[in-house]
Amino acid sequence: MIRIAAVGDIHMGPDNQGLLRPAFETLPECADLLLLAGDLTRHGTPEEARVVAKEVRDLGVPVVAVLGNHDHHDDRPDEVTAILRDAGAHVLEGQGTVVTSGGARIGVAGTKGFGGGFVGRCAGEFGEPVMKEFVRYSRRCADSLRTSLEQLGEEGCDARIALTHFSPVPDTLAGEPLEIYPFLGSYLLAEAIDTAGADLAVHGHAHAGTEHGMTSGGVRVRNVAQPVIGRAFHVYHLPGHEPATTGAAARAAR
């Protein structure tokens, strides 16, 4: 059994330094990996990133993260990424990584993702250049996620996980105002996950959303925004025997 700890939207700053560290220090007892699903800071400043770095340094389990929209607000995502990587975290954007923990090879493909909405109520690549670029950016994020998951599938991982900040499905947005769904996620992410195959998809961003969802292809989706899960992290369990095939769900994720 592979134990995946995950949380997003922790929004750290200097005034809450050390808040999560006591809980994070228990991770080796209950998890093989920690996933951070973006919005790790409030405004994306290096000062805030250093706070997060202290929370996740030397935890005894691998840490894999993506950035969120808040982490981009100060327009310094490369600096934020460098600070987190210096603390030992794998920070992904359109990439995948394989970590070995608890005797398992766990592949994680990550991207921040972006908005655009969901099937039947989504933005189209039409009209003004700024609208076309909006949709093209969402598509590039999704394409990179698909490619990364496919590459991980060729590496013989025991499990593959899609890690994003924006949601791939509307299910986990239930509780949010319908009017803002297009700004909370994109169906293109779910298409990428179902095309390439994954055992679990994890995201944040939707603070008023719902924890449980599923892609149309049967991959389980979990919204791990901290306001949703109500704790420092939640642990999900995956079978550790064979890699997933296209459309296979994380049957034991819970």
mmCIF file of C-alpha atoms in Angstrom, residues 8 85 88 158 178 222:
data_model
loop_
_atom_site.group_PDB
_atom_site.id
_atom_site.type_symbol
_atom_site.label_atom_id
_atom_site.label_comp_id
_atom_site.label_asym_id
_atom_site.label_seq_id
_atom_site.Cartn_x
_atom_site.Cartn_y
_atom_site.Cartn_z
ATOM 1 C CA GLY A 8 -2.850 22.663 -0.855
ATOM 2 C CA ARG A 85 14.015 23.317 -4.425
ATOM 3 C CA GLY A 88 14.684 19.641 -1.089
ATOM 4 C CA ASP A 158 4.123 1.487 -9.018
ATOM 5 C CA LEU A 178 -21.250 28.378 -10.348
ATOM 6 C CA ARG A 222 -9.226 14.810 -4.577
#
